[in-house]
Amino acid sequence: MHNLTPYSGLLGGALIGLSTALLMILTGRIAGISGIFGGLLTRSPGHGWRLAFVAGLIAAPLLAALGGRPLPHPILPASLTVIAIGGLLVGFGSRLGSGCTSGHGVCGTARLSTRSIVATAIFMLVAIATVAIMRHGVGG
């Protein structure tokens, strides 16, 4: 399967970079999704910008659909139980790693944070190993 879309990927990357830079400049906050969403679950002040950020993540594909882009229809290769367990493991890993792939990968590496560069390298190596095992090992 080949789904290379260089122009939309370039535009999406530029928008992600712009939004993370604006969030840092305007609020001094890092655009790590797990931290932003986790902050919504606490009773700390300043929920407005967090709510706007999460609402934007949800609204973006819906607005694109209104503009004629089809909504993605993901094919889920596993049962809902496996997906739920995977989600819990990702959440646990984000807390253990003091951030998620977006916080470390997009923002941390741009700031040349050693911790974020190491975390992103580990994320990528584990992802590569997981795909290799699932395609050529137990899942193949």
mmCIF file of C-alpha atoms in Angstrom:
data_model
loop_
_atom_site.group_PDB
_atom_site.id
_atom_site.type_symbol
_atom_site.label_atom_id
_atom_site.label_comp_id
_atom_site.label_asym_id
_atom_site.label_seq_id
_atom_site.Cartn_x
_atom_site.Cartn_y
_atom_site.Cartn_z
ATOM 1 C CA MET A 1 0.000 0.000 0.000
ATOM 2 C CA HIS A 2 1.364 3.394 -0.967
ATOM 3 C CA ASN A 3 -0.178 6.550 0.468
ATOM 4 C CA LEU A 4 2.539 9.134 -0.084
ATOM 5 C CA THR A 5 1.043 12.620 0.072
ATOM 6 C CA PRO A 6 4.023 14.993 0.172
ATOM 7 C CA TYR A 7 2.112 18.275 -0.120
ATOM 8 C CA SER A 8 -0.429 17.564 2.581
ATOM 9 C CA GLY A 9 2.372 16.127 4.741
ATOM 10 C CA LEU A 10 4.447 19.275 4.240
ATOM 11 C CA LEU A 11 1.488 21.506 5.024
ATOM 12 C CA GLY A 12 0.563 19.435 8.081
ATOM 13 C CA GLY A 13 4.144 19.519 9.359
ATOM 14 C CA ALA A 14 4.335 23.270 8.871
ATOM 15 C CA LEU A 15 1.057 23.755 10.756
ATOM 16 C CA ILE A 16 2.268 21.543 13.608
ATOM 17 C CA GLY A 17 5.526 23.514 13.782
ATOM 18 C CA LEU A 18 3.690 26.829 13.691
ATOM 19 C CA SER A 19 1.189 25.813 16.362
ATOM 20 C CA THR A 20 3.860 24.461 18.714
ATOM 21 C CA ALA A 21 5.971 27.581 18.236
ATOM 22 C CA LEU A 22 2.984 29.860 18.871
ATOM 23 C CA LEU A 23 2.014 27.912 21.989
ATOM 24 C CA MET A 24 5.576 28.257 23.309
ATOM 25 C CA ILE A 25 5.799 31.968 22.461
ATOM 26 C CA LEU A 26 2.330 32.919 23.712
ATOM 27 C CA THR A 27 2.052 30.732 26.825
ATOM 28 C CA GLY A 28 5.540 29.402 27.527
ATOM 29 C CA ARG A 29 4.086 25.871 27.347
ATOM 30 C CA ILE A 30 5.292 22.856 25.393
ATOM 31 C CA ALA A 31 2.778 21.200 23.063
ATOM 32 C CA GLY A 32 2.918 17.696 24.494
ATOM 33 C CA ILE A 33 -0.505 16.136 24.011
ATOM 34 C CA SER A 34 -0.326 13.871 27.069
ATOM 35 C CA GLY A 35 0.541 16.810 29.326
ATOM 36 C CA ILE A 36 -2.094 19.065 27.796
ATOM 37 C CA PHE A 37 -4.817 16.431 28.069
ATOM 38 C CA GLY A 38 -3.629 15.338 31.526
ATOM 39 C CA GLY A 39 -3.906 18.960 32.677
ATOM 40 C CA LEU A 40 -7.587 18.894 31.730
ATOM 41 C CA LEU A 41 -8.134 16.019 34.146
ATOM 42 C CA THR A 42 -6.773 17.921 37.149
ATOM 43 C CA ARG A 43 -8.205 20.820 39.107
ATOM 44 C CA SER A 44 -5.364 23.166 38.271
ATOM 45 C CA PRO A 45 -6.182 26.641 36.885
ATOM 46 C CA GLY A 46 -5.769 27.553 33.231
ATOM 47 C CA HIS A 47 -7.941 25.010 31.480
ATOM 48 C CA GLY A 48 -8.981 27.399 28.682
ATOM 49 C CA TRP A 49 -5.950 27.042 26.446
ATOM 50 C CA ARG A 50 -5.816 23.279 27.072
ATOM 51 C CA LEU A 51 -9.458 22.886 26.117
ATOM 52 C CA ALA A 52 -8.934 25.013 22.986
ATOM 53 C CA PHE A 53 -5.921 22.904 21.976
ATOM 54 C CA VAL A 54 -7.765 19.576 22.377
ATOM 55 C CA ALA A 55 -10.876 21.004 20.670
ATOM 56 C CA GLY A 56 -8.669 22.038 17.746
ATOM 57 C CA LEU A 57 -7.329 18.496 17.433
ATOM 58 C CA ILE A 58 -10.879 17.179 17.219
ATOM 59 C CA ALA A 59 -12.232 19.987 15.013
ATOM 60 C CA ALA A 60 -9.436 19.946 12.406
ATOM 61 C CA PRO A 61 -10.462 16.766 10.553
ATOM 62 C CA LEU A 62 -14.119 17.766 10.789
ATOM 63 C CA LEU A 63 -13.362 21.143 9.206
ATOM 64 C CA ALA A 64 -11.290 19.414 6.542
ATOM 65 C CA ALA A 65 -14.266 17.162 5.806
ATOM 66 C CA LEU A 66 -16.455 20.240 5.367
ATOM 67 C CA GLY A 67 -13.867 21.458 2.868
ATOM 68 C CA GLY A 68 -14.202 18.282 0.821
ATOM 69 C CA ARG A 69 -11.477 16.080 2.309
ATOM 70 C CA PRO A 70 -12.730 12.601 3.216
ATOM 71 C CA LEU A 71 -12.565 11.574 6.851
ATOM 72 C CA PRO A 72 -10.137 8.703 7.402
ATOM 73 C CA HIS A 73 -11.626 5.276 7.985
ATOM 74 C CA PRO A 74 -8.933 3.460 9.972
ATOM 75 C CA ILE A 75 -8.772 -0.299 9.774
ATOM 76 C CA LEU A 76 -8.284 -1.633 13.272
ATOM 77 C CA PRO A 77 -6.378 -4.920 13.035
ATOM 78 C CA ALA A 78 -6.933 -5.936 16.655
ATOM 79 C CA SER A 79 -9.789 -6.395 19.067
ATOM 80 C CA LEU A 80 -10.986 -3.494 21.213
ATOM 81 C CA THR A 81 -9.398 -5.196 24.240
ATOM 82 C CA VAL A 82 -5.968 -5.175 22.592
ATOM 83 C CA ILE A 83 -6.448 -1.554 21.535
ATOM 84 C CA ALA A 84 -7.486 -0.564 25.094
ATOM 85 C CA ILE A 85 -4.465 -2.354 26.587
ATOM 86 C CA GLY A 86 -2.216 -0.648 24.030
ATOM 87 C CA GLY A 87 -3.709 2.734 24.928
ATOM 88 C CA LEU A 88 -3.090 2.130 28.627
ATOM 89 C CA LEU A 89 0.504 1.115 27.918
ATOM 90 C CA VAL A 90 1.046 4.263 25.846
ATOM 91 C CA GLY A 91 -0.395 6.370 28.675
ATOM 92 C CA PHE A 92 1.831 4.626 31.227
ATOM 93 C CA GLY A 93 4.866 5.070 28.963
ATOM 94 C CA SER A 94 4.169 8.781 28.508
ATOM 95 C CA ARG A 95 4.061 9.271 32.269
ATOM 96 C CA LEU A 96 7.159 7.129 32.783
ATOM 97 C CA GLY A 97 9.036 9.024 30.035
ATOM 98 C CA SER A 98 7.908 12.432 31.358
ATOM 99 C CA GLY A 99 6.173 13.215 28.086
ATOM 100 C CA CYS A 100 4.805 11.788 24.886
ATOM 101 C CA THR A 101 6.076 11.537 21.336
ATOM 102 C CA SER A 102 4.681 14.940 20.419
ATOM 103 C CA GLY A 103 6.242 16.713 23.392
ATOM 104 C CA HIS A 104 9.615 15.047 23.075
ATOM 105 C CA GLY A 105 9.694 14.496 19.311
ATOM 106 C CA VAL A 106 8.329 17.784 18.030
ATOM 107 C CA CYS A 107 9.150 20.260 20.777
ATOM 108 C CA GLY A 108 12.024 18.696 22.702
ATOM 109 C CA THR A 109 14.207 17.848 19.722
ATOM 110 C CA ALA A 110 13.619 21.331 18.292
ATOM 111 C CA ARG A 111 14.984 22.729 21.567
ATOM 112 C CA LEU A 112 17.932 20.277 21.310
ATOM 113 C CA SER A 113 16.967 18.704 24.644
ATOM 114 C CA THR A 114 19.209 15.681 25.235
ATOM 115 C CA ARG A 115 16.465 13.951 27.229
ATOM 116 C CA SER A 116 13.987 14.457 24.384
ATOM 117 C CA ILE A 117 16.413 13.300 21.703
ATOM 118 C CA VAL A 118 17.106 10.097 23.674
ATOM 119 C CA ALA A 119 13.376 9.574 24.349
ATOM 120 C CA THR A 120 12.499 10.073 20.672
ATOM 121 C CA ALA A 121 15.227 7.639 19.590
ATOM 122 C CA ILE A 122 13.836 5.054 22.030
ATOM 123 C CA PHE A 123 10.261 5.649 20.793
ATOM 124 C CA MET A 124 11.374 5.090 17.214
ATOM 125 C CA LEU A 125 13.460 1.983 17.975
ATOM 126 C CA VAL A 126 10.597 0.379 19.905
ATOM 127 C CA ALA A 127 8.160 1.236 17.098
ATOM 128 C CA ILE A 128 10.483 -0.328 14.504
ATOM 129 C CA ALA A 129 10.931 -3.450 16.657
ATOM 130 C CA THR A 130 7.176 -3.728 17.239
ATOM 131 C CA VAL A 131 6.391 -3.542 13.528
ATOM 132 C CA ALA A 132 9.120 -6.067 12.726
ATOM 133 C CA ILE A 133 7.828 -8.505 15.354
ATOM 134 C CA MET A 134 4.187 -8.089 14.332
ATOM 135 C CA ARG A 135 4.870 -8.417 10.607
ATOM 136 C CA HIS A 136 7.570 -11.077 10.656
ATOM 137 C CA GLY A 137 7.186 -12.746 14.042
ATOM 138 C CA VAL A 138 4.031 -13.421 16.004
ATOM 139 C CA GLY A 139 1.733 -11.416 13.742
ATOM 140 C CA GLY A 140 3.109 -12.566 10.398
#
